[in-house]
PDB file of C-alpha atoms in Angstrom:
ATOM      1  CA  UNK A   1      -6.467  12.826 -19.919  1.00 59.00           C
ATOM      2  CA  UNK A   2      -9.375  14.334 -18.015  1.00 73.00           C
ATOM      3  CA  UNK A   3     -10.326  14.312 -14.348  1.00 90.00           C
ATOM      4  CA  UNK A   4     -14.070  13.817 -14.394  1.00 90.00           C
ATOM      5  CA  UNK A   5     -16.644  13.733 -11.627  1.00 91.00           C
ATOM      6  CA  UNK A   6     -17.892  10.160 -11.498  1.00 95.00           C
ATOM      7  CA  UNK A   7     -21.543  10.651 -12.405  1.00 96.00           C
ATOM      8  CA  UNK A   8     -23.523   8.056 -14.364  1.00 97.00           C
ATOM      9  CA  UNK A   9     -22.670   9.558 -17.755  1.00 97.00           C
ATOM     10  CA  UNK A  10     -18.949   9.620 -16.977  1.00 97.00           C
ATOM     11  CA  UNK A  11     -19.030   6.024 -15.730  1.00 98.00           C
ATOM     12  CA  UNK A  12     -20.778   4.891 -18.911  1.00 98.00           C
ATOM     13  CA  UNK A  13     -18.158   6.710 -21.015  1.00 97.00           C
ATOM     14  CA  UNK A  14     -15.400   5.134 -18.923  1.00 97.00           C
ATOM     15  CA  UNK A  15     -16.885   1.696 -19.590  1.00 98.00           C
ATOM     16  CA  UNK A  16     -16.787   2.369 -23.321  1.00 98.00           C
ATOM     17  CA  UNK A  17     -13.146   3.459 -23.042  1.00 97.00           C
ATOM     18  CA  UNK A  18     -12.279   0.232 -21.212  1.00 98.00           C
ATOM     19  CA  UNK A  19     -13.953  -1.883 -23.900  1.00 98.00           C
ATOM     20  CA  UNK A  20     -11.983   0.070 -26.536  1.00 98.00           C
ATOM     21  CA  UNK A  21      -8.705  -0.863 -24.850  1.00 97.00           C
ATOM     22  CA  UNK A  22      -8.001   2.423 -23.030  1.00 97.00           C
ATOM     23  CA  UNK A  23      -6.872   2.967 -19.425  1.00 97.00           C
ATOM     24  CA  UNK A  24      -9.223   4.473 -16.832  1.00 97.00           C
ATOM     25  CA  UNK A  25      -8.299   5.422 -13.263  1.00 97.00           C
ATOM     26  CA  UNK A  26     -11.059   4.951 -10.722  1.00 98.00           C
ATOM     27  CA  UNK A  27     -11.582   5.030  -6.957  1.00 98.00           C
ATOM     28  CA  UNK A  28     -11.983   1.981  -4.771  1.00 98.00           C
ATOM     29  CA  UNK A  29     -12.369   1.792  -1.018  1.00 97.00           C
ATOM     30  CA  UNK A  30      -8.602   1.194  -0.726  1.00 97.00           C
ATOM     31  CA  UNK A  31      -6.694   3.370  -3.224  1.00 97.00           C
ATOM     32  CA  UNK A  32      -7.278   4.582  -6.798  1.00 97.00           C
ATOM     33  CA  UNK A  33      -6.805   1.845  -9.397  1.00 97.00           C
ATOM     34  CA  UNK A  34      -5.566   2.005 -12.977  1.00 97.00           C
ATOM     35  CA  UNK A  35      -8.018  -0.161 -14.865  1.00 97.00           C
ATOM     36  CA  UNK A  36      -7.832  -2.009 -18.172  1.00 97.00           C
ATOM     37  CA  UNK A  37      -9.729  -4.869 -19.769  1.00 98.00           C
ATOM     38  CA  UNK A  38      -8.039  -7.938 -18.248  1.00 97.00           C
ATOM     39  CA  UNK A  39      -8.888  -9.992 -21.364  1.00 97.00           C
ATOM     40  CA  UNK A  40      -7.089  -7.559 -23.708  1.00 96.00           C
ATOM     41  CA  UNK A  41      -3.338  -8.169 -23.763  1.00 94.00           C
ATOM     42  CA  UNK A  42      -2.530  -4.833 -25.427  1.00 94.00           C
ATOM     43  CA  UNK A  43      -4.568  -2.933 -22.849  1.00 95.00           C
ATOM     44  CA  UNK A  44      -2.875  -4.784 -19.991  1.00 94.00           C
ATOM     45  CA  UNK A  45       0.536  -4.059 -21.521  1.00 92.00           C
ATOM     46  CA  UNK A  46      -0.413  -0.360 -21.497  1.00 93.00           C
ATOM     47  CA  UNK A  47      -0.786  -0.548 -17.701  1.00 93.00           C
ATOM     48  CA  UNK A  48       2.811  -1.688 -17.337  1.00 90.00           C
ATOM     49  CA  UNK A  49       3.982   1.044 -19.698  1.00 90.00           C
ATOM     50  CA  UNK A  50       2.028   3.832 -17.970  1.00 91.00           C
ATOM     51  CA  UNK A  51       3.241   2.803 -14.510  1.00 91.00           C
ATOM     52  CA  UNK A  52       6.781   1.829 -15.477  1.00 86.00           C
ATOM     53  CA  UNK A  53       5.932  -1.441 -13.746  1.00 77.00           C
ATOM     54  CA  UNK A  54       8.088  -4.553 -14.207  1.00 75.00           C
ATOM     55  CA  UNK A  55       6.179  -7.220 -16.114  1.00 70.00           C
ATOM     56  CA  UNK A  56       7.099  -9.952 -13.633  1.00 69.00           C
ATOM     57  CA  UNK A  57       4.858  -8.250 -11.032  1.00 78.00           C
ATOM     58  CA  UNK A  58       1.293  -9.677 -11.220  1.00 89.00           C
ATOM     59  CA  UNK A  59      -1.860  -7.544 -11.259  1.00 94.00           C
ATOM     60  CA  UNK A  60      -5.074  -7.826  -9.262  1.00 96.00           C
ATOM     61  CA  UNK A  61      -8.215  -8.549 -11.282  1.00 98.00           C
ATOM     62  CA  UNK A  62     -11.364  -6.760 -10.077  1.00 98.00           C
ATOM     63  CA  UNK A  63     -14.762  -8.343 -10.643  1.00 98.00           C
ATOM     64  CA  UNK A  64     -18.242  -7.150  -9.620  1.00 97.00           C
ATOM     65  CA  UNK A  65     -19.277 -10.154  -7.530  1.00 97.00           C
ATOM     66  CA  UNK A  66     -18.475 -13.687  -6.397  1.00 97.00           C
ATOM     67  CA  UNK A  67     -20.037 -15.163  -9.527  1.00 97.00           C
ATOM     68  CA  UNK A  68     -17.665 -13.079 -11.638  1.00 97.00           C
ATOM     69  CA  UNK A  69     -14.718 -14.421  -9.664  1.00 98.00           C
ATOM     70  CA  UNK A  70     -15.844 -18.020 -10.128  1.00 97.00           C
ATOM     71  CA  UNK A  71     -15.998 -17.596 -13.905  1.00 97.00           C
ATOM     72  CA  UNK A  72     -12.256 -16.990 -14.082  1.00 97.00           C
ATOM     73  CA  UNK A  73     -10.852 -18.572 -10.910  1.00 98.00           C
ATOM     74  CA  UNK A  74     -11.199 -21.847  -8.990  1.00 97.00           C
ATOM     75  CA  UNK A  75     -12.130 -21.107  -5.389  1.00 97.00           C
ATOM     76  CA  UNK A  76     -11.109 -23.598  -2.723  1.00 97.00           C
ATOM     77  CA  UNK A  77     -13.307 -24.050   0.334  1.00 97.00           C
ATOM     78  CA  UNK A  78     -11.102 -21.633   2.271  1.00 97.00           C
ATOM     79  CA  UNK A  79     -11.228 -19.086  -0.531  1.00 98.00           C
ATOM     80  CA  UNK A  80     -15.015 -19.282  -0.713  1.00 97.00           C
ATOM     81  CA  UNK A  81     -15.333 -18.883   3.056  1.00 97.00           C
ATOM     82  CA  UNK A  82     -13.172 -15.752   2.949  1.00 98.00           C
ATOM     83  CA  UNK A  83     -14.972 -14.378  -0.103  1.00 98.00           C
ATOM     84  CA  UNK A  84     -18.354 -14.801   1.558  1.00 98.00           C
ATOM     85  CA  UNK A  85     -17.076 -13.082   4.709  1.00 98.00           C
ATOM     86  CA  UNK A  86     -15.177 -10.149   3.185  1.00 98.00           C
ATOM     87  CA  UNK A  87     -16.474  -9.491  -0.331  1.00 98.00           C
ATOM     88  CA  UNK A  88     -17.240  -6.889  -1.424  1.00 98.00           C
ATOM     89  CA  UNK A  89     -14.256  -5.502   0.454  1.00 98.00           C
ATOM     90  CA  UNK A  90     -10.501  -4.972   0.674  1.00 97.00           C
ATOM     91  CA  UNK A  91      -9.424  -8.624   0.487  1.00 98.00           C
ATOM     92  CA  UNK A  92      -7.644 -10.116  -2.538  1.00 98.00           C
ATOM     93  CA  UNK A  93      -7.617 -13.892  -2.967  1.00 98.00           C
ATOM     94  CA  UNK A  94      -4.957 -15.681  -5.005  1.00 96.00           C
ATOM     95  CA  UNK A  95      -6.571 -18.767  -6.581  1.00 97.00           C
ATOM     96  CA  UNK A  96      -5.970 -21.095  -9.514  1.00 96.00           C
ATOM     97  CA  UNK A  97      -7.016 -19.583 -12.822  1.00 95.00           C
ATOM     98  CA  UNK A  98      -9.497 -21.371 -15.050  1.00 94.00           C
ATOM     99  CA  UNK A  99      -7.934 -22.375 -18.389  1.00 88.00           C
ATOM    100  CA  UNK A 100     -10.981 -20.988 -20.195  1.00 92.00           C
ATOM    101  CA  UNK A 101     -10.917 -17.674 -18.268  1.00 93.00           C
ATOM    102  CA  UNK A 102      -9.613 -15.651 -21.228  1.00 94.00           C
ATOM    103  CA  UNK A 103      -7.474 -13.461 -18.947  1.00 95.00           C
ATOM    104  CA  UNK A 104      -4.272 -12.125 -20.512  1.00 94.00           C
ATOM    105  CA  UNK A 105      -1.143 -13.991 -19.379  1.00 91.00           C
ATOM    106  CA  UNK A 106       0.430 -10.611 -18.636  1.00 91.00           C
ATOM    107  CA  UNK A 107      -2.011 -10.168 -15.743  1.00 93.00           C
ATOM    108  CA  UNK A 108      -0.599 -13.108 -13.812  1.00 89.00           C
ATOM    109  CA  UNK A 109       2.994 -12.755 -15.036  1.00 84.00           C
ATOM    110  CA  UNK A 110       2.856 -16.267 -16.463  1.00 82.00           C
ATOM    111  CA  UNK A 111       1.684 -17.906 -13.207  1.00 89.00           C
ATOM    112  CA  UNK A 112      -1.188 -20.394 -13.090  1.00 92.00           C
ATOM    113  CA  UNK A 113      -2.950 -18.308 -10.448  1.00 94.00           C
ATOM    114  CA  UNK A 114      -4.992 -15.100 -10.422  1.00 96.00           C
ATOM    115  CA  UNK A 115      -5.312 -12.445  -7.722  1.00 96.00           C
ATOM    116  CA  UNK A 116      -9.034 -11.595  -7.493  1.00 98.00           C
ATOM    117  CA  UNK A 117     -11.132  -9.153  -5.513  1.00 97.00           C
ATOM    118  CA  UNK A 118     -14.593  -7.570  -5.424  1.00 98.00           C
ATOM    119  CA  UNK A 119     -14.266  -3.881  -4.480  1.00 98.00           C
ATOM    120  CA  UNK A 120     -16.706  -2.330  -2.008  1.00 98.00           C
ATOM    121  CA  UNK A 121     -17.135   0.997  -3.776  1.00 97.00           C
ATOM    122  CA  UNK A 122     -20.173   2.139  -5.737  1.00 97.00           C
ATOM    123  CA  UNK A 123     -18.111   3.777  -8.513  1.00 98.00           C
ATOM    124  CA  UNK A 124     -15.828   0.776  -8.926  1.00 98.00           C
ATOM    125  CA  UNK A 125     -18.813  -1.570  -9.061  1.00 98.00           C
ATOM    126  CA  UNK A 126     -20.637   0.676 -11.534  1.00 98.00           C
ATOM    127  CA  UNK A 127     -17.565   0.839 -13.777  1.00 98.00           C
ATOM    128  CA  UNK A 128     -17.172  -2.947 -13.724  1.00 98.00           C
ATOM    129  CA  UNK A 129     -20.774  -3.358 -14.805  1.00 97.00           C
ATOM    130  CA  UNK A 130     -20.530  -0.590 -17.436  1.00 98.00           C
ATOM    131  CA  UNK A 131     -17.361  -2.106 -18.907  1.00 98.00           C
ATOM    132  CA  UNK A 132     -18.735  -5.646 -18.660  1.00 97.00           C
ATOM    133  CA  UNK A 133     -15.147  -6.854 -18.376  1.00 96.00           C
ATOM    134  CA  UNK A 134     -12.935  -8.029 -15.507  1.00 98.00           C
ATOM    135  CA  UNK A 135     -10.534  -5.174 -14.800  1.00 98.00           C
ATOM    136  CA  UNK A 136      -6.823  -5.580 -14.225  1.00 97.00           C
ATOM    137  CA  UNK A 137      -6.175  -2.672 -11.874  1.00 97.00           C
ATOM    138  CA  UNK A 138      -3.020  -1.983  -9.870  1.00 94.00           C
ATOM    139  CA  UNK A 139      -2.717   1.281  -7.959  1.00 95.00           C
ATOM    140  CA  UNK A 140      -2.809   4.313 -10.267  1.00 95.00           C
ATOM    141  CA  UNK A 141       0.692   5.665  -9.636  1.00 93.00           C
ATOM    142  CA  UNK A 142       4.216   5.267 -10.947  1.00 89.00           C
ATOM    143  CA  UNK A 143       5.594   1.875  -9.956  1.00 84.00           C
ATOM    144  CA  UNK A 144       7.268   1.783  -6.567  1.00 82.00           C
ATOM    145  CA  UNK A 145       5.960   5.186  -5.513  1.00 88.00           C
ATOM    146  CA  UNK A 146       3.366   6.247  -2.968  1.00 92.00           C
ATOM    147  CA  UNK A 147      -0.102   4.897  -3.749  1.00 93.00           C
ATOM    148  CA  UNK A 148      -2.811   7.434  -4.727  1.00 95.00           C
ATOM    149  CA  UNK A 149      -5.750   8.155  -2.441  1.00 96.00           C
ATOM    150  CA  UNK A 150      -7.262  10.993  -4.509  1.00 96.00           C
ATOM    151  CA  UNK A 151      -7.833  11.827  -8.165  1.00 96.00           C
ATOM    152  CA  UNK A 152      -5.276  14.636  -7.857  1.00 95.00           C
ATOM    153  CA  UNK A 153      -2.603  12.108  -6.839  1.00 95.00           C
ATOM    154  CA  UNK A 154      -3.327  10.113 -10.008  1.00 96.00           C
ATOM    155  CA  UNK A 155      -3.092  13.208 -12.195  1.00 95.00           C
ATOM    156  CA  UNK A 156       0.219  14.177 -10.559  1.00 92.00           C
ATOM    157  CA  UNK A 157       1.740  10.750 -11.174  1.00 91.00           C
ATOM    158  CA  UNK A 158       0.346   9.568 -14.505  1.00 92.00           C
ATOM    159  CA  UNK A 159      -0.743  12.718 -16.334  1.00 80.00           C
ATOM    160  CA  UNK A 160      -1.535  11.991 -19.956  1.00 82.00           C
ATOM    161  CA  UNK A 161      -1.003   8.240 -19.614  1.00 85.00           C
ATOM    162  CA  UNK A 162      -4.679   7.733 -18.712  1.00 95.00           C
ATOM    163  CA  UNK A 163      -7.724   8.284 -20.925  1.00 95.00           C
ATOM    164  CA  UNK A 164      -9.938   9.281 -17.978  1.00 97.00           C
ATOM    165  CA  UNK A 165      -9.665   9.713 -14.214  1.00 97.00           C
ATOM    166  CA  UNK A 166     -12.969   9.171 -12.452  1.00 98.00           C
ATOM    167  CA  UNK A 167     -13.000  11.449  -9.413  1.00 97.00           C
ATOM    168  CA  UNK A 168     -14.822   9.903  -6.477  1.00 97.00           C
ATOM    169  CA  UNK A 169     -13.166  11.905  -3.700  1.00 96.00           C
ATOM    170  CA  UNK A 170     -10.654  10.558  -1.177  1.00 96.00           C
ATOM    171  CA  UNK A 171     -10.558   6.813  -0.550  1.00 96.00           C
ATOM    172  CA  UNK A 172     -11.866   5.402   2.722  1.00 94.00           C
ATOM    173  CA  UNK A 173      -9.225   2.888   3.832  1.00 94.00           C
ATOM    174  CA  UNK A 174      -6.126   4.495   2.340  1.00 92.00           C
ATOM    175  CA  UNK A 175      -4.266   1.154   2.305  1.00 93.00           C
ATOM    176  CA  UNK A 176      -4.316  -1.487  -0.385  1.00 94.00           C
ATOM    177  CA  UNK A 177      -6.191  -4.740   0.029  1.00 96.00           C
ATOM    178  CA  UNK A 178      -4.893  -7.626   2.084  1.00 97.00           C
ATOM    179  CA  UNK A 179      -3.660 -10.416  -0.212  1.00 96.00           C
ATOM    180  CA  UNK A 180      -4.141 -14.043   0.821  1.00 96.00           C
ATOM    181  CA  UNK A 181      -2.952 -17.091  -1.113  1.00 95.00           C
ATOM    182  CA  UNK A 182      -5.881 -19.513  -0.890  1.00 96.00           C
ATOM    183  CA  UNK A 183      -5.056 -21.609  -3.966  1.00 94.00           C
ATOM    184  CA  UNK A 184      -4.246 -24.597  -1.745  1.00 93.00           C
ATOM    185  CA  UNK A 185      -6.901 -25.537   0.804  1.00 92.00           C
ATOM    186  CA  UNK A 186      -4.300 -26.918   3.214  1.00 90.00           C
ATOM    187  CA  UNK A 187      -1.927 -23.951   3.083  1.00 91.00           C
ATOM    188  CA  UNK A 188      -3.478 -20.495   3.303  1.00 94.00           C
ATOM    189  CA  UNK A 189      -0.813 -17.780   3.445  1.00 93.00           C
ATOM    190  CA  UNK A 190      -0.751 -14.050   4.011  1.00 95.00           C
ATOM    191  CA  UNK A 191       1.094 -12.526   1.043  1.00 93.00           C
ATOM    192  CA  UNK A 192       0.481  -8.851   1.814  1.00 93.00           C
ATOM    193  CA  UNK A 193      -0.994  -7.260   4.949  1.00 95.00           C
ATOM    194  CA  UNK A 194      -3.653  -4.705   4.156  1.00 95.00           C
ATOM    195  CA  UNK A 195      -6.987  -3.183   5.058  1.00 95.00           C
ATOM    196  CA  UNK A 196      -8.405  -6.444   6.456  1.00 96.00           C
ATOM    197  CA  UNK A 197      -6.338  -7.357   9.548  1.00 95.00           C
ATOM    198  CA  UNK A 198      -4.748 -10.786   9.873  1.00 95.00           C
ATOM    199  CA  UNK A 199      -6.770 -11.464  13.018  1.00 95.00           C
ATOM    200  CA  UNK A 200     -10.104 -11.029  11.218  1.00 97.00           C
ATOM    201  CA  UNK A 201      -9.093 -13.482   8.486  1.00 97.00           C
ATOM    202  CA  UNK A 202      -7.874 -16.044  11.023  1.00 96.00           C
ATOM    203  CA  UNK A 203     -11.167 -15.771  12.896  1.00 97.00           C
ATOM    204  CA  UNK A 204     -13.129 -16.670   9.745  1.00 97.00           C
ATOM    205  CA  UNK A 205     -10.805 -19.567   8.866  1.00 96.00           C
ATOM    206  CA  UNK A 206     -10.773 -20.857  12.429  1.00 95.00           C
ATOM    207  CA  UNK A 207      -7.001 -21.209  12.334  1.00 92.00           C
ATOM    208  CA  UNK A 208      -3.936 -18.945  12.376  1.00 90.00           C
ATOM    209  CA  UNK A 209      -2.956 -17.362   9.072  1.00 89.00           C
ATOM    210  CA  UNK A 210       0.626 -18.249   8.232  1.00 86.00           C
ATOM    211  CA  UNK A 211       3.123 -16.062   6.428  1.00 84.00           C
ATOM    212  CA  UNK A 212       4.121 -17.168   2.946  1.00 72.00           C
ATOM    213  CA  UNK A 213       7.499 -18.883   2.705  1.00 69.00           C
ATOM    214  CA  UNK A 214      10.308 -16.565   1.690  1.00 60.00           C
ATOM    215  CA  UNK A 215      10.178 -16.395  -2.075  1.00 54.00           C
ATOM    216  CA  UNK A 216      11.984 -14.919  -5.012  1.00 48.00           C
ATOM    217  CA  UNK A 217      11.234 -11.176  -4.995  1.00 52.00           C
ATOM    218  CA  UNK A 218      12.191 -11.105  -8.677  1.00 51.00           C
ATOM    219  CA  UNK A 219       9.176 -13.343  -9.342  1.00 54.00           C
ATOM    220  CA  UNK A 220       6.500 -12.381  -6.796  1.00 59.00           C
ATOM    221  CA  UNK A 221       3.322 -14.420  -6.395  1.00 60.00           C
ATOM    222  CA  UNK A 222       1.182 -11.319  -5.920  1.00 57.00           C
ATOM    223  CA  UNK A 223       1.311  -7.521  -6.033  1.00 57.00           C
ATOM    224  CA  UNK A 224       2.930  -5.636  -3.160  1.00 55.00           C
ATOM    225  CA  UNK A 225       5.751  -8.099  -2.509  1.00 53.00           C
ATOM    226  CA  UNK A 226       8.675  -6.171  -3.987  1.00 54.00           C
ATOM    227  CA  UNK A 227      11.225  -5.233  -1.341  1.00 53.00           C
ATOM    228  CA  UNK A 228      11.206  -1.539  -2.327  1.00 54.00           C
ATOM    229  CA  UNK A 229       7.734  -0.137  -2.837  1.00 60.00           C
ATOM    230  CA  UNK A 230       5.376   2.699  -1.795  1.00 69.00           C
ATOM    231  CA  UNK A 231       8.355   5.075  -1.647  1.00 76.00           C
ATOM    232  CA  UNK A 232       8.384   8.892  -1.618  1.00 88.00           C
ATOM    233  CA  UNK A 233      11.410  10.770  -2.955  1.00 90.00           C
ATOM    234  CA  UNK A 234      12.549  11.444   0.611  1.00 94.00           C
ATOM    235  CA  UNK A 235      14.262   8.700   2.599  1.00 95.00           C
ATOM    236  CA  UNK A 236      12.457   7.266   5.608  1.00 97.00           C
ATOM    237  CA  UNK A 237      13.966   6.776   9.085  1.00 97.00           C
ATOM    238  CA  UNK A 238      11.719   4.375  10.948  1.00 97.00           C
ATOM    239  CA  UNK A 239      10.974   4.025  14.675  1.00 97.00           C
ATOM    240  CA  UNK A 240      12.314   7.511  15.277  1.00 96.00           C
ATOM    241  CA  UNK A 241      12.051   8.917  18.793  1.00 95.00           C
ATOM    242  CA  UNK A 242      13.709  12.221  17.938  1.00 96.00           C
ATOM    243  CA  UNK A 243      13.863  14.558  14.946  1.00 97.00           C
ATOM    244  CA  UNK A 244      17.202  15.439  13.442  1.00 96.00           C
ATOM    245  CA  UNK A 245      17.973  18.782  11.795  1.00 95.00           C
ATOM    246  CA  UNK A 246      16.347  19.080   8.376  1.00 94.00           C
ATOM    247  CA  UNK A 247      13.990  16.129   8.846  1.00 97.00           C
ATOM    248  CA  UNK A 248      10.228  16.116   8.455  1.00 98.00           C
ATOM    249  CA  UNK A 249       8.244  14.103  11.001  1.00 98.00           C
ATOM    250  CA  UNK A 250       5.491  11.551  10.468  1.00 98.00           C
ATOM    251  CA  UNK A 251       4.063  11.243  13.954  1.00 98.00           C
ATOM    252  CA  UNK A 252       1.601   8.862  15.599  1.00 98.00           C
ATOM    253  CA  UNK A 253      -0.167   9.234  18.908  1.00 97.00           C
ATOM    254  CA  UNK A 254       1.048  11.323  21.818  1.00 95.00           C
ATOM    255  CA  UNK A 255       4.562  12.030  23.023  1.00 94.00           C
ATOM    256  CA  UNK A 256       5.541  13.702  19.759  1.00 96.00           C
ATOM    257  CA  UNK A 257       9.199  14.822  19.867  1.00 95.00           C
ATOM    258  CA  UNK A 258      10.060  18.478  19.379  1.00 93.00           C
ATOM    259  CA  UNK A 259      10.442  19.475  15.743  1.00 92.00           C
ATOM    260  CA  UNK A 260      11.002  22.719  13.856  1.00 92.00           C
ATOM    261  CA  UNK A 261      10.265  21.113  10.483  1.00 94.00           C
ATOM    262  CA  UNK A 262       7.184  19.852   8.659  1.00 97.00           C
ATOM    263  CA  UNK A 263       5.054  17.584  10.833  1.00 97.00           C
ATOM    264  CA  UNK A 264       1.953  15.458  10.236  1.00 97.00           C
ATOM    265  CA  UNK A 265       0.417  13.310  12.973  1.00 98.00           C
ATOM    266  CA  UNK A 266      -1.398  10.332  11.447  1.00 97.00           C
ATOM    267  CA  UNK A 267      -3.600  10.070  14.545  1.00 97.00           C
ATOM    268  CA  UNK A 268      -3.004  12.138  17.683  1.00 97.00           C
ATOM    269  CA  UNK A 269      -5.336   9.765  19.568  1.00 96.00           C
ATOM    270  CA  UNK A 270      -3.451   6.657  18.378  1.00 97.00           C
ATOM    271  CA  UNK A 271      -6.235   5.289  16.135  1.00 96.00           C
ATOM    272  CA  UNK A 272      -4.795   2.812  13.609  1.00 95.00           C
ATOM    273  CA  UNK A 273      -7.822   3.090  11.294  1.00 94.00           C
ATOM    274  CA  UNK A 274      -7.355   6.861  11.087  1.00 96.00           C
ATOM    275  CA  UNK A 275      -3.605   6.390  10.594  1.00 96.00           C
ATOM    276  CA  UNK A 276      -4.068   3.914   7.755  1.00 94.00           C
ATOM    277  CA  UNK A 277      -6.507   6.188   5.931  1.00 94.00           C
ATOM    278  CA  UNK A 278      -4.078   9.104   6.036  1.00 95.00           C
ATOM    279  CA  UNK A 279      -0.752   7.322   5.520  1.00 94.00           C
ATOM    280  CA  UNK A 280      -0.146   7.757   1.785  1.00 93.00           C
ATOM    281  CA  UNK A 281      -1.507  11.306   1.693  1.00 94.00           C
ATOM    282  CA  UNK A 282       0.771  12.262   4.591  1.00 96.00           C
ATOM    283  CA  UNK A 283       3.822  10.769   2.881  1.00 95.00           C
ATOM    284  CA  UNK A 284       3.028  12.717  -0.281  1.00 94.00           C
ATOM    285  CA  UNK A 285       2.516  15.982   1.626  1.00 95.00           C
ATOM    286  CA  UNK A 286       5.728  15.615   3.650  1.00 96.00           C
ATOM    287  CA  UNK A 287       7.593  14.747   0.456  1.00 95.00           C
ATOM    288  CA  UNK A 288       6.444  18.035  -1.066  1.00 94.00           C
ATOM    289  CA  UNK A 289       8.087  19.901   1.820  1.00 95.00           C
ATOM    290  CA  UNK A 290      11.466  19.168   0.250  1.00 94.00           C
ATOM    291  CA  UNK A 291      12.876  17.411   3.314  1.00 96.00           C
ATOM    292  CA  UNK A 292      15.521  14.859   2.378  1.00 95.00           C
ATOM    293  CA  UNK A 293      14.443  12.511   5.186  1.00 97.00           C
ATOM    294  CA  UNK A 294      11.149  11.773   6.915  1.00 97.00           C
ATOM    295  CA  UNK A 295      11.466  10.532  10.497  1.00 98.00           C
ATOM    296  CA  UNK A 296       8.644   8.119  11.362  1.00 98.00           C
ATOM    297  CA  UNK A 297       7.530   7.527  14.941  1.00 98.00           C
ATOM    298  CA  UNK A 298       6.946   3.903  16.067  1.00 97.00           C
ATOM    299  CA  UNK A 299       3.557   2.434  15.168  1.00 97.00           C
ATOM    300  CA  UNK A 300       2.123  -0.625  16.956  1.00 96.00           C
ATOM    301  CA  UNK A 301       2.385  -3.866  14.982  1.00 94.00           C
ATOM    302  CA  UNK A 302      -1.053  -5.263  15.833  1.00 93.00           C
ATOM    303  CA  UNK A 303      -4.248  -4.991  13.732  1.00 93.00           C
ATOM    304  CA  UNK A 304      -3.922  -2.484  10.890  1.00 94.00           C
ATOM    305  CA  UNK A 305      -0.526  -1.539  12.296  1.00 95.00           C
ATOM    306  CA  UNK A 306       0.908  -4.635  10.601  1.00 95.00           C
ATOM    307  CA  UNK A 307      -0.127  -3.302   7.187  1.00 94.00           C
ATOM    308  CA  UNK A 308       1.008   0.265   7.966  1.00 95.00           C
ATOM    309  CA  UNK A 309       4.433  -0.965   9.068  1.00 95.00           C
ATOM    310  CA  UNK A 310       4.691  -3.232   6.015  1.00 92.00           C
ATOM    311  CA  UNK A 311       4.217  -0.202   3.749  1.00 92.00           C
ATOM    312  CA  UNK A 312       6.679   1.889   5.757  1.00 94.00           C
ATOM    313  CA  UNK A 313       9.361  -0.807   5.743  1.00 93.00           C
ATOM    314  CA  UNK A 314       9.057  -1.223   1.978  1.00 87.00           C
ATOM    315  CA  UNK A 315       9.125   2.561   1.507  1.00 89.00           C
ATOM    316  CA  UNK A 316      12.322   2.709   3.597  1.00 92.00           C
ATOM    317  CA  UNK A 317      14.020  -0.255   1.867  1.00 86.00           C
ATOM    318  CA  UNK A 318      17.053   0.224  -0.373  1.00 81.00           C
ATOM    319  CA  UNK A 319      15.900   1.170  -3.855  1.00 63.00           C
ATOM    320  CA  UNK A 320      17.139  -0.282  -7.137  1.00 57.00           C
ATOM    321  CA  UNK A 321      19.129   2.906  -7.735  1.00 53.00           C
ATOM    322  CA  UNK A 322      20.982   2.300  -4.462  1.00 52.00           C
ATOM    323  CA  UNK A 323      22.323  -1.084  -5.529  1.00 43.00           C
TER     324      UNK A 323
END
């Protein structure tokens, strides 16, 4: 494994590695992804092995443009409207897969749908074009753990499980993409809040965006739906208004309670965009402090706050080892 500055020569080499069936980690505008040729079942299986990811959890397929998405997925009118509004960008659309798509069944965990997105990042786009393959690419970290927002995070988590890590610096959004089920024109559901707020999607559709019906978390329809996810080693105590002895503090805004322990304020001015960009890095840094618990101040639920709180609730959820 090598961490390599993402210049044109490195991107071309990374494309060759993808075509040969290897794994390459690369930056997007959301988090770092762990990419493999989505048409190569053995390469896709290597993603699950490297991450320790359960095979019932589908993967997002990255393509360079709308035309690339249409070659492998069937876009409803609603899906096309959202794609035209938000692609390239941090929105993933779940649509029906084309029978002739050639995408490995492992990617969609046996479902008849695909989760597709067009990343808005020059390195990700260049890699897609160099590889000339759709890329199955979940976040480049151990399954269930904090998502990576830098090349160093990927190296810490996956080490020698990756042929190359393309270093493009820290990611811009710091939260994964929003996932919307648009396979049925009449029923468009929010499956995962993310970097595109619910309100922006509803404005494009001209109607409220409903939540997906409660499903079977053992067979999720898209990534990011497992009850326990995005978790540091430390436990999280949410909506904390005080700091208990031995706790680290993840703060937001003003009115920060007194603390003698490690403290990171996601945004002293209460900016949700700034908070989202720094969330996963802050969780990793506070985890390194050795605190057994991280107290988390309340964060508003509107706009990007919905996605931030979704990640925090999943990080605080009981873990499989607790059951």
